[in-house]
Short mmCIF file of C-alpha atoms and ligand atoms in Angstrom, two decimals:
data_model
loop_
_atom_site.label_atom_id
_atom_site.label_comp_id
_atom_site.label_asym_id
_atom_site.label_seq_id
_atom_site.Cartn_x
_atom_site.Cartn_y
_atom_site.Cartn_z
CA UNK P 4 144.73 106.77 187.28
CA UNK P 5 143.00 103.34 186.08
CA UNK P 6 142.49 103.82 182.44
CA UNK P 7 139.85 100.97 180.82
CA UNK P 8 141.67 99.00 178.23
CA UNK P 9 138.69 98.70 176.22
CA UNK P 10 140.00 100.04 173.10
CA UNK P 11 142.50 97.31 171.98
CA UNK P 12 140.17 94.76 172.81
CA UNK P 13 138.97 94.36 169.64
CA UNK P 14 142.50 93.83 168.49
CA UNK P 15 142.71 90.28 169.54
CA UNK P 16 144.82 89.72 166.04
CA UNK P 17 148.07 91.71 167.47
CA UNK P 18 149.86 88.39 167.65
CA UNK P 19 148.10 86.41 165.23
CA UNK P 20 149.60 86.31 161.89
CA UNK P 21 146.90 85.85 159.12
CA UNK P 22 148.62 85.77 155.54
CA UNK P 23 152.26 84.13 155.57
CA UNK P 24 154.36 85.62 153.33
CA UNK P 25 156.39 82.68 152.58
CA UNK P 26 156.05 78.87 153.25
CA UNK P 27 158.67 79.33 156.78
CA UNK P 28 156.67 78.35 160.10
CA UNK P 29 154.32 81.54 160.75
CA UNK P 30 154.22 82.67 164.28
CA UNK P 31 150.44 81.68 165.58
CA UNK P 32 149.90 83.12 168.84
CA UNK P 33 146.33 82.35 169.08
CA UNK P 34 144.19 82.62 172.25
CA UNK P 35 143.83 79.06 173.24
CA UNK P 36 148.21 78.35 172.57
CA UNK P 37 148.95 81.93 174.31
CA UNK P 38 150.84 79.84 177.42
CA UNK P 39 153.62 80.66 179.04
CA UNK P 40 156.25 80.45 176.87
CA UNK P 41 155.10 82.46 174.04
CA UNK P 42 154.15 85.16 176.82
CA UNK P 43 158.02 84.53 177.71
CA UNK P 44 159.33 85.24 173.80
CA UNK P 45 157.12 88.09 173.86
CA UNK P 46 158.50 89.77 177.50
CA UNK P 47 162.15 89.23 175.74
CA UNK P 48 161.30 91.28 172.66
CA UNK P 49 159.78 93.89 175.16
CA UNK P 50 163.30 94.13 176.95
CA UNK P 51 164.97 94.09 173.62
CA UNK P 52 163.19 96.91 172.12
CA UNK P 53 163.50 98.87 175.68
CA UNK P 54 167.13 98.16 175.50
CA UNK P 55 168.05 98.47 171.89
CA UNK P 56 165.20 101.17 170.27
CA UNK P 57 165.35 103.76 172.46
CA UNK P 58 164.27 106.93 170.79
CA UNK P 59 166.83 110.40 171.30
CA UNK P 60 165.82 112.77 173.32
CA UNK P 61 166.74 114.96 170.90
CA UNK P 62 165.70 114.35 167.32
CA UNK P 63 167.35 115.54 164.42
CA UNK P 64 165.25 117.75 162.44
CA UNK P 65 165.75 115.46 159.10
CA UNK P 66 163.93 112.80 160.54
CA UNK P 67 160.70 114.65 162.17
CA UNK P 68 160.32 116.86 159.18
CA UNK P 69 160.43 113.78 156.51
CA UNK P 70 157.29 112.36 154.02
CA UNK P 71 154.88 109.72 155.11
CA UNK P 72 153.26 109.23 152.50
CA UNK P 73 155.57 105.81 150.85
CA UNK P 74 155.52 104.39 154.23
CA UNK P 75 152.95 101.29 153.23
CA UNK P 76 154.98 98.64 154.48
CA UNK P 77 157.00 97.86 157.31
CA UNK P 78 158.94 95.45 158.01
CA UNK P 79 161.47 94.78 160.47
CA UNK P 80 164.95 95.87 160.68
CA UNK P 81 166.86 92.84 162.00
CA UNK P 82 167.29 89.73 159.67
CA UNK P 83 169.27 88.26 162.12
CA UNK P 84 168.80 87.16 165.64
CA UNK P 85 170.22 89.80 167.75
CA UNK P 86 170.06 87.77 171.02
CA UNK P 87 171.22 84.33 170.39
CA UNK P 88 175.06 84.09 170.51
CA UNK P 89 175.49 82.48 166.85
CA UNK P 90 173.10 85.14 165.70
CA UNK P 91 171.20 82.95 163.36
CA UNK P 92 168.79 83.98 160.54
CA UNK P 93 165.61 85.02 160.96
CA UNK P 94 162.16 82.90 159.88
CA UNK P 95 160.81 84.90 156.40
CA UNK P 96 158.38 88.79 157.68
CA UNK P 97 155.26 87.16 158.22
CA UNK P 98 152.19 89.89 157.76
CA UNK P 99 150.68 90.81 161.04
CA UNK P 100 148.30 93.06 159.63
CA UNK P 101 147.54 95.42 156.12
CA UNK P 102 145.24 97.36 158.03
CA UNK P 103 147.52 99.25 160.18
CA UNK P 104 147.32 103.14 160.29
CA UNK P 105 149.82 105.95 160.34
CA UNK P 106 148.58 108.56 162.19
CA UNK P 107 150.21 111.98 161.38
CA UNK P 108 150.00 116.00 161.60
CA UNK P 109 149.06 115.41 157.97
CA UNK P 110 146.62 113.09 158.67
CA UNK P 111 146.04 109.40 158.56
CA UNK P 112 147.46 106.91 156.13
CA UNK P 113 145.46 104.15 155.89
CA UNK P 114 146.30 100.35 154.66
CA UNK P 115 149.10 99.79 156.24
CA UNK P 116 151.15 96.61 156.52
CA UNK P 117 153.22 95.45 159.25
CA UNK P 118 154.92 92.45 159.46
CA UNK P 119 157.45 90.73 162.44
CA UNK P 120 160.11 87.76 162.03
CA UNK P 121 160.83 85.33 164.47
CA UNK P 122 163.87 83.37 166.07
CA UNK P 123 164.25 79.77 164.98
CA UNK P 124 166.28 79.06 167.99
CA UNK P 125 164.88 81.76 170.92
CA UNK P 126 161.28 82.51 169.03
CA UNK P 127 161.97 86.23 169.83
CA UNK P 128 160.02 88.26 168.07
CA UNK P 129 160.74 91.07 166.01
CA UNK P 130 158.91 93.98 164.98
CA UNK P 131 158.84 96.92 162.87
CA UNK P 132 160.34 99.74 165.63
CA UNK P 133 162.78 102.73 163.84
CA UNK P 134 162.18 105.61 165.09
CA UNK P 135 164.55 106.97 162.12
CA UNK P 136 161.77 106.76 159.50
CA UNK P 137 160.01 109.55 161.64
CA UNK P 138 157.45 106.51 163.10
CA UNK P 139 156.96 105.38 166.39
CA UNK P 140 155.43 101.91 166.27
CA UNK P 141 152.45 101.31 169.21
CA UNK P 142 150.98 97.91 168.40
CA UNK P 143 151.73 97.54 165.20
CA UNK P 144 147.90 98.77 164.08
CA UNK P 145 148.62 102.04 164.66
CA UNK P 146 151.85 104.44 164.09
CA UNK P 147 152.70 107.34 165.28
CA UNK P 148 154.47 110.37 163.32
CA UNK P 149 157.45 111.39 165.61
CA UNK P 150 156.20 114.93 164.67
CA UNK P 151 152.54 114.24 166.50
CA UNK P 152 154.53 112.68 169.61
CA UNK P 153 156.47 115.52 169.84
CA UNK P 154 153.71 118.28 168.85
CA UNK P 155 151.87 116.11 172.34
CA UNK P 156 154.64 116.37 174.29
CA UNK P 157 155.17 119.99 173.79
CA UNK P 158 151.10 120.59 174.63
CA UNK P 159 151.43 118.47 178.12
CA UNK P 160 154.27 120.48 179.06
CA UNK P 161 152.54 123.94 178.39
CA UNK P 162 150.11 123.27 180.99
CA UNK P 163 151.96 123.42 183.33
CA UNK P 164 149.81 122.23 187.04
CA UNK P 165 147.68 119.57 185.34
CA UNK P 166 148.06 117.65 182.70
CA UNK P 167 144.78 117.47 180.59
CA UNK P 168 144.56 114.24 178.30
CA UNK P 169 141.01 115.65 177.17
CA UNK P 170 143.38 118.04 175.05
CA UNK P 171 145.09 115.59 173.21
CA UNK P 172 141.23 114.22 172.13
CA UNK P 173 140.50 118.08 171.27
CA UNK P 174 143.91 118.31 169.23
CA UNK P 175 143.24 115.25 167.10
CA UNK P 176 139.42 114.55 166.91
CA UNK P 177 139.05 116.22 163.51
CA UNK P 178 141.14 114.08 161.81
CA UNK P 179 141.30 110.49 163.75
CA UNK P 180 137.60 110.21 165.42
CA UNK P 181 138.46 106.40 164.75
CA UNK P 182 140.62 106.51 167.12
CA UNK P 183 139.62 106.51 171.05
CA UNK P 184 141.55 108.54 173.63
CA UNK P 185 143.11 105.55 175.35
CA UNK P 186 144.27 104.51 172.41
CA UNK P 187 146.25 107.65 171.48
CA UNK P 188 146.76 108.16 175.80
CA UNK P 189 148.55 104.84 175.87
CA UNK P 190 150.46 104.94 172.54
CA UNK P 191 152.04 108.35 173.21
CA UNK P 192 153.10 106.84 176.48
CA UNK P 193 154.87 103.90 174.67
CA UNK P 194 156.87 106.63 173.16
CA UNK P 195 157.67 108.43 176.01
CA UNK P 196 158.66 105.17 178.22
CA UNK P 197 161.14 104.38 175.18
CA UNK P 198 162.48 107.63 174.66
CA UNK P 199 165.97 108.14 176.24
CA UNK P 200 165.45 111.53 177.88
CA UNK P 201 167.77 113.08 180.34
CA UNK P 202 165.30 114.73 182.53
CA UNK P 203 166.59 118.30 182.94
CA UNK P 204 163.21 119.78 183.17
CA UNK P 205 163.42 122.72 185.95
CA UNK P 206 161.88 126.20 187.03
CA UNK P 207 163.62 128.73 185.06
CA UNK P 208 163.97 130.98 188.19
CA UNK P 209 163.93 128.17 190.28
CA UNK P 210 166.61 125.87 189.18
CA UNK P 211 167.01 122.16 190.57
CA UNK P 212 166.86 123.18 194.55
CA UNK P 213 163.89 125.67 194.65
CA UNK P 214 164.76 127.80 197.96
CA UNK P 215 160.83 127.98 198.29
CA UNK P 216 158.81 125.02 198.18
CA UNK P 217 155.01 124.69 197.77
CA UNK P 218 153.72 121.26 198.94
CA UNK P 219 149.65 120.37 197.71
CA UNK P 220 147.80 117.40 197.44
CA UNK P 221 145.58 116.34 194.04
CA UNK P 222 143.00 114.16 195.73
CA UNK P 223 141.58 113.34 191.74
CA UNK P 224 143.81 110.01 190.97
CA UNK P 225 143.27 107.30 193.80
CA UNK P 226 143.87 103.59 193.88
CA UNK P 227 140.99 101.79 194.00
CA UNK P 228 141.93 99.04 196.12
CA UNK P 229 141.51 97.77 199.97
CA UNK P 230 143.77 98.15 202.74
CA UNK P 231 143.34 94.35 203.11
CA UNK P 232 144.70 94.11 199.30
CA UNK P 233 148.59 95.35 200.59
CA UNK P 234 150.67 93.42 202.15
CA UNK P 235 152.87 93.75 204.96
CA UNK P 236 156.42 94.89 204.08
CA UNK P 237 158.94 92.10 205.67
CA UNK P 238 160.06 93.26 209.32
CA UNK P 239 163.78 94.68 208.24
CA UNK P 240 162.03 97.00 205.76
CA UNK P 241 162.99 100.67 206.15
CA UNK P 242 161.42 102.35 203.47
CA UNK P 243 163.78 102.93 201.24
CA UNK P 244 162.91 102.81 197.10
CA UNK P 245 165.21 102.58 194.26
CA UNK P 246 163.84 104.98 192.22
CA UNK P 247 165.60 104.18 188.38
CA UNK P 248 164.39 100.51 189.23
CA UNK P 249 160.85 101.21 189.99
CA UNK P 250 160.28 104.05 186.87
CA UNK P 251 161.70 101.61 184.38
CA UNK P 252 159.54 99.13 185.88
CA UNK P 253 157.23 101.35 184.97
CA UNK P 254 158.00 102.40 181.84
CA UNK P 255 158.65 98.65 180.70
CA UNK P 256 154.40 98.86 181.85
CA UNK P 257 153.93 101.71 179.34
CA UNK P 258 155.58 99.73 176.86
CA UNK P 259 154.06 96.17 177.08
CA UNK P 260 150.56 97.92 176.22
CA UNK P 261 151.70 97.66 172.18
CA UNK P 262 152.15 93.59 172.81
CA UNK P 263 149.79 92.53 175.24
CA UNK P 264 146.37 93.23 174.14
CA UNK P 265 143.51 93.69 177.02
CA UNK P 266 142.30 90.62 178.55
CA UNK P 267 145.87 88.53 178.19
CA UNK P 268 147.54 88.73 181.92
CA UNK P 269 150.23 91.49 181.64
CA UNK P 270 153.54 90.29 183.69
CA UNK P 271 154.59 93.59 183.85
CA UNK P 272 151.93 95.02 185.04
CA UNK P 273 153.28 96.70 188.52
CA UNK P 274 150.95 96.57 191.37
CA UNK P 275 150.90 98.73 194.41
CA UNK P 276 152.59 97.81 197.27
CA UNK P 277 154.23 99.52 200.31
CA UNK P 278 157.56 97.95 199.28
CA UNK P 279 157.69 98.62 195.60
CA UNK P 280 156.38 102.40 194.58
CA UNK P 281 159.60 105.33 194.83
CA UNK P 282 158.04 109.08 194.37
CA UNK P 283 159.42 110.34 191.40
CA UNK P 284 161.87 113.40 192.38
CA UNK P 285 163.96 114.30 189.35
CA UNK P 286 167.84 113.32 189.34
CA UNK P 287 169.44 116.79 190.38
CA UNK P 288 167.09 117.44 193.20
CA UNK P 289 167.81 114.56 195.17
CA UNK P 290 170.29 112.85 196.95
CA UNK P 291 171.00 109.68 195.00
CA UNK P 292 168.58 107.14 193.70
CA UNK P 293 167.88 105.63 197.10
CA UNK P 294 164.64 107.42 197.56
CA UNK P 295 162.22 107.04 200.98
CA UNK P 296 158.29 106.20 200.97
CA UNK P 297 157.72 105.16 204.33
CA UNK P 298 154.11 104.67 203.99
CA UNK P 299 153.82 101.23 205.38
CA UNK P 300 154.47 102.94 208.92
CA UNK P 301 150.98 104.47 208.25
CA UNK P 302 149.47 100.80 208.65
CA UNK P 303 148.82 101.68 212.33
CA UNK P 304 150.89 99.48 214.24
CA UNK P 305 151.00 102.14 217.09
CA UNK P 306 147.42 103.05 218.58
CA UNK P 307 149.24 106.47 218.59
CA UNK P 308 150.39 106.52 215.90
CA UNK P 309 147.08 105.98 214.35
CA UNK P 310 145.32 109.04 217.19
CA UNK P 311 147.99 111.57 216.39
CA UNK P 312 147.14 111.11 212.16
CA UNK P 313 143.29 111.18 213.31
CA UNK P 314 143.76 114.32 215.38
CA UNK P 315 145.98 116.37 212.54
CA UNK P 316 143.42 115.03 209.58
CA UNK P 317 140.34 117.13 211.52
CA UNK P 318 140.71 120.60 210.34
CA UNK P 319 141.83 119.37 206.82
CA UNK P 320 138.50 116.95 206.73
CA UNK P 321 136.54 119.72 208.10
CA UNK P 322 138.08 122.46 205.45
CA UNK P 323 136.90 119.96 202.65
CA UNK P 324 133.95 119.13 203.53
CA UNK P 325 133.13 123.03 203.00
CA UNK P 326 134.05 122.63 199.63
CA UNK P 327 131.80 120.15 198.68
CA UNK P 328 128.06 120.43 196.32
CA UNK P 329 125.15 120.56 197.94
CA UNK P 330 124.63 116.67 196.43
CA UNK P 331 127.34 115.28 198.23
CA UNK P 332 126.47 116.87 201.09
CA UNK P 333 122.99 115.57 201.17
CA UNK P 334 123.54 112.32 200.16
CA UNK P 335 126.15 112.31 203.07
CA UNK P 336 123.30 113.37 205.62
CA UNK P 337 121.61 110.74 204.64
CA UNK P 338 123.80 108.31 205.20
CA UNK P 339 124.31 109.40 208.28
CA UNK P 340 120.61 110.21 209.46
CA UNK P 341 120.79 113.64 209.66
CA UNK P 342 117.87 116.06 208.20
CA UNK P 343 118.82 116.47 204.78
CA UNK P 344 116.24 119.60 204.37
CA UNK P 345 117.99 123.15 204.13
CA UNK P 346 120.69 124.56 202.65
CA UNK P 347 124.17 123.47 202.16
CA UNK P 348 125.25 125.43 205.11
CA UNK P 349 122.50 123.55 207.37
CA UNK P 350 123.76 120.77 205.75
CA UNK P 351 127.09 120.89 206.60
CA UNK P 352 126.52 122.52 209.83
CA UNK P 353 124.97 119.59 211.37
CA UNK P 354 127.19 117.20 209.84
CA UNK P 355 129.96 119.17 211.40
CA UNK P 356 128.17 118.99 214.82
CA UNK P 357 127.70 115.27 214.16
CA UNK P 358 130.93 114.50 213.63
CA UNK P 359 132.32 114.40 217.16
CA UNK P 360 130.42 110.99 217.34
CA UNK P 361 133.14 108.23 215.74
CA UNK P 362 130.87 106.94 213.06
CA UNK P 363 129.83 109.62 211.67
CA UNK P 364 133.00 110.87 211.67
CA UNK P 365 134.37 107.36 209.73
CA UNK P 366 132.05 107.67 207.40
CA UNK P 367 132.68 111.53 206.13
CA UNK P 368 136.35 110.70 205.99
CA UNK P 369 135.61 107.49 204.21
CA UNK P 370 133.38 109.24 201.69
CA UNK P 371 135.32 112.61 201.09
CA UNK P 372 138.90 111.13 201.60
CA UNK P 373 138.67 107.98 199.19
CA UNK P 374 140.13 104.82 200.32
CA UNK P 375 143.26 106.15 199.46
CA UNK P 376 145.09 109.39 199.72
CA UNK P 377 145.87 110.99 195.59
CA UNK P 378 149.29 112.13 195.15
CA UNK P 379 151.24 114.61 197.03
CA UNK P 380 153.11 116.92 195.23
CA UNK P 381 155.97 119.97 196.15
CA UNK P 382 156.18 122.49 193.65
CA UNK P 383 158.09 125.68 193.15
CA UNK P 384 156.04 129.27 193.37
CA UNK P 385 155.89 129.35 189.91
CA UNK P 386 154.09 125.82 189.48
CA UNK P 387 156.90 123.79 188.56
CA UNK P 388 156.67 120.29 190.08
CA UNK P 389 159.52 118.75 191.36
CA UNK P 390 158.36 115.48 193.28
CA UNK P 391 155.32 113.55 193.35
CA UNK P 392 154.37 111.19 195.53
CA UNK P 393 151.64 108.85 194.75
CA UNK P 394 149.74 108.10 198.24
CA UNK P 395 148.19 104.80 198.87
CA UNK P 396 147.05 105.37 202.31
CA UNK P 397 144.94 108.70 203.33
CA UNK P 398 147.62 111.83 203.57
CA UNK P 399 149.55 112.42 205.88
CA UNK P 400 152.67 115.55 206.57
CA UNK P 401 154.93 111.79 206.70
CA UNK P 402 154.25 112.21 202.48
CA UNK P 403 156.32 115.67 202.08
CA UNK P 404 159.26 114.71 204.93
CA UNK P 405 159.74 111.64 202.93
CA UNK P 406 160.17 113.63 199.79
CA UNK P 407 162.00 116.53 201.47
CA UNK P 408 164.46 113.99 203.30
CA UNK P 409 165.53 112.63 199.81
CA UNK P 410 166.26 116.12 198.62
CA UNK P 411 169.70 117.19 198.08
CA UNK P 412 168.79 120.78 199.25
CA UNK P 413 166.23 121.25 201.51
CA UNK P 414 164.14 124.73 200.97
CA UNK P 415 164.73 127.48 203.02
CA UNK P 416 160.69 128.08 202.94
CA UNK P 417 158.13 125.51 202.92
CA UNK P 418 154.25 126.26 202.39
CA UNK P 419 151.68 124.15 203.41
CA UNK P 420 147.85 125.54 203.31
CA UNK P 421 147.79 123.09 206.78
CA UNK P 422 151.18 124.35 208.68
CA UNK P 423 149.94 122.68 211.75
CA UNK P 424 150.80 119.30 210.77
CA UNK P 425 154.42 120.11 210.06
CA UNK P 426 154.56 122.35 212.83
CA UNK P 427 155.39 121.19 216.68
CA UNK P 428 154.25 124.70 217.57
CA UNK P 429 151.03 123.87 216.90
CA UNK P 430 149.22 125.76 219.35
CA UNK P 431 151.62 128.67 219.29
CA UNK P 432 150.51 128.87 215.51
CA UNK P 433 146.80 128.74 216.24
CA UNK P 434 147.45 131.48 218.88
CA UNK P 435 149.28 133.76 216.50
CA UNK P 436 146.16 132.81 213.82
CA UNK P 437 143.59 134.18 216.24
CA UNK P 438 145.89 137.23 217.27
CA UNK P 439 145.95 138.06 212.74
ZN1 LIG C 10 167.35 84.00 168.75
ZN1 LIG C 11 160.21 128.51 190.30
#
């Protein structure tokens, strides 16, 4: 899930105005006077826009469908300032850059100019941002055509278990190759975080309380961080997440990626933390927006605790390591000093055997589980997801009774390709396995 910000790096000029248009004080953000309070001025006119732009969920037809090609200069819409009580006029549109690109279905307009205008009183700053025009605004280098955002949108919800950004590099390389996927990744999600969507999205068959639920894990997006990197929730902390707070906390992330570029700290940016990070479960399928993530209970204060989550995680480790190449599995031998010579099946035969001793065992875990434990999702039988769950500690069954407790209905059926862990009747299970 880390994406490299290396793209906008080269677009250290976001905040720096070059050409004034008129002899009022232009806004110079530079590097070296980027302090504080300019950071501050900036955060406001993120809150602003997140309050006061937000883009319909549904949008009328007129506005998608309409010509780009006249669209060579934008300027703001305010002239006054929206946030100071006396609302008082705005500094002259000072250019932030004529380079700026539209990127469209029709292709890509080039030599664009954007400007912003600034508060005398607050220094807010305001920028070009009307979704009306048919434009969504990343950075202010490059636009957006509504129309691509929406012809993305409609591709990521086609496919429907995995979402596969290399697809929105496929659908545009032709005509943008100027453009990198990050780029395109992060100003789509600008537009999503500021559209106003009421999330209705649901199995067709299905409907908000699926009566059968399929629970999986997607071991492919981890955290890289240590345990030693989290700290302790405070003692009276039962696990419970406000879940609007924390995704427009994250969507206010999404959004400050068109103002801060890479390299300037990002106050926004969310990190993880046992106390801060609600699963996302859509609004009709749970209970209210009190949402539980106990995962800080994982942090092994009980020694049994900590032997019953070791004892459940064999079979699962064990089915895994089956499933891996024949490179990881040697490299693993090695690092374990076992005979790497044979085939996979050797391979993984011995390192089975092996495994009863501790450190061997620590090791495979370490190197097939990641430091952390991917997200845990419950979907319908038809693939529809309806909670995920991103893990920052190795999995455990705690992940889907979290999410299931802070359901309004629970399913009548629950499938879990490891049963056992849910189960109690764990032996009985194993008994009736052997019996089939
Ligand atoms: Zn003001
Ligand atoms: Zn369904």
């Amino acid at each position: 899930m880390s994406h490299h910000p290396d793209t906008i790096s080269t677009q250290r000029d976001i905040f720096q105005s070059t050409v004034p248009l008129s002899s009022g004080t232009p806004l110079q953000m530079t590097q070296e006077s980027s302090s504080f309070e300019d950071n501050a001025a900036v955060e406001r006119s993120i809150r602003y826009i997140f309050k006061e732009k937000k883009i319909p969920g549904c949008l009328p037809e007129n506005v998608i469908s309409q010509k780009m090609d006249h669209q060579k200069q934008l300027f703001p819409f305010e002239t006054l300032c929206q946030v100071c009580p006396e609302h008082p006029k705005l500094d002259e549109a000072v250019l932030v850059t004529n380079k700026a690109r539209i990127v469209s279905m029709m292709g890509v307009i080039e030599n664009v100019s954007t400007h912003h205008r600034l508060c005398p009183q607050c220094h807010m700053v305001y920028r070009y941002q009307e979704w009306t025009d048919g434009l969504h605004n990343f950075d202010n280098h490059i636009v957006l055509s509504l129309e691509l955002c929406l012809f993305l949108r409609e591709n990521l919800q086609v496919r429907i278990a995995k979402i596969k950004y290399t697809h929105l590099k496929t659908a545009l390389k032709i005509r943008v190759n100027f453009l990198s996927r990050d780029t395109i990744f992060h100003a789509y999600c600008h537009f999503e975080a500021l559209t106003d969507t009421d999330y209705m999205y649901s199995c067709i068959n299905c409907g908000f309380h699926p009566p059968v639920a399929v629970m999986d894990l997607h071991r492919k997006g981890v955290f890289n961080l240590a345990m030693s990197d989290l700290k302790a929730p405070p003692e009276d902390f039962n696990g419970e997440h406000d879940i609007e707070g924390f995704w427009n906390s994250v969507h206010l992330v999404m959004m400050s990626r068109g103002f801060f570029p890479s390299g300037v700290k990002n106050p926004f940016l969310v990190p993880p933390s046992y106390t801060d990070g609600a699963p996302w479960i859509g609004s009709e399928t749970r209970t209210s927006d009190i949402v539980l993530n106990t995962e800080f209970q994982k942090v092994g204060t009980s020694s049994s605790h900590e032997a019953k989550l070791s004892s459940v995680t064999e079979d699962r480790l064990l089915d895994e390591l089956a499933k891996q190449k024949v490179g990881v599995v040697t490299k693993l031998c090695k690092a374990c000093n076992i005979d790497s010579k044979g085939s996979r099946f050797d391979l993984i035969t011995r390192l089975r055997e092996k495994m009863k001793s501790r450190q061997t065992h620590d090791k495979v875990f370490q190197s097939i589980w990641a430091a952390s434990g991917g997200w845990s999702v419950i979907l319908c039988p038809h693939g529809i997801v309806y909670s995920v769950k991103f893990n920052l500690r190795a999995e455990s069954p705690q992940d889907f009774a979290d999410l299931l407790l802070s359901w309004n209905h629970m399913p009548n059926v629950c499938v879990y390709d490891f049963a056992d862990w849910l189960s109690p009747l764990r032996k009985m299970s194993r008994l009736h396995r052997m019996k089939a």
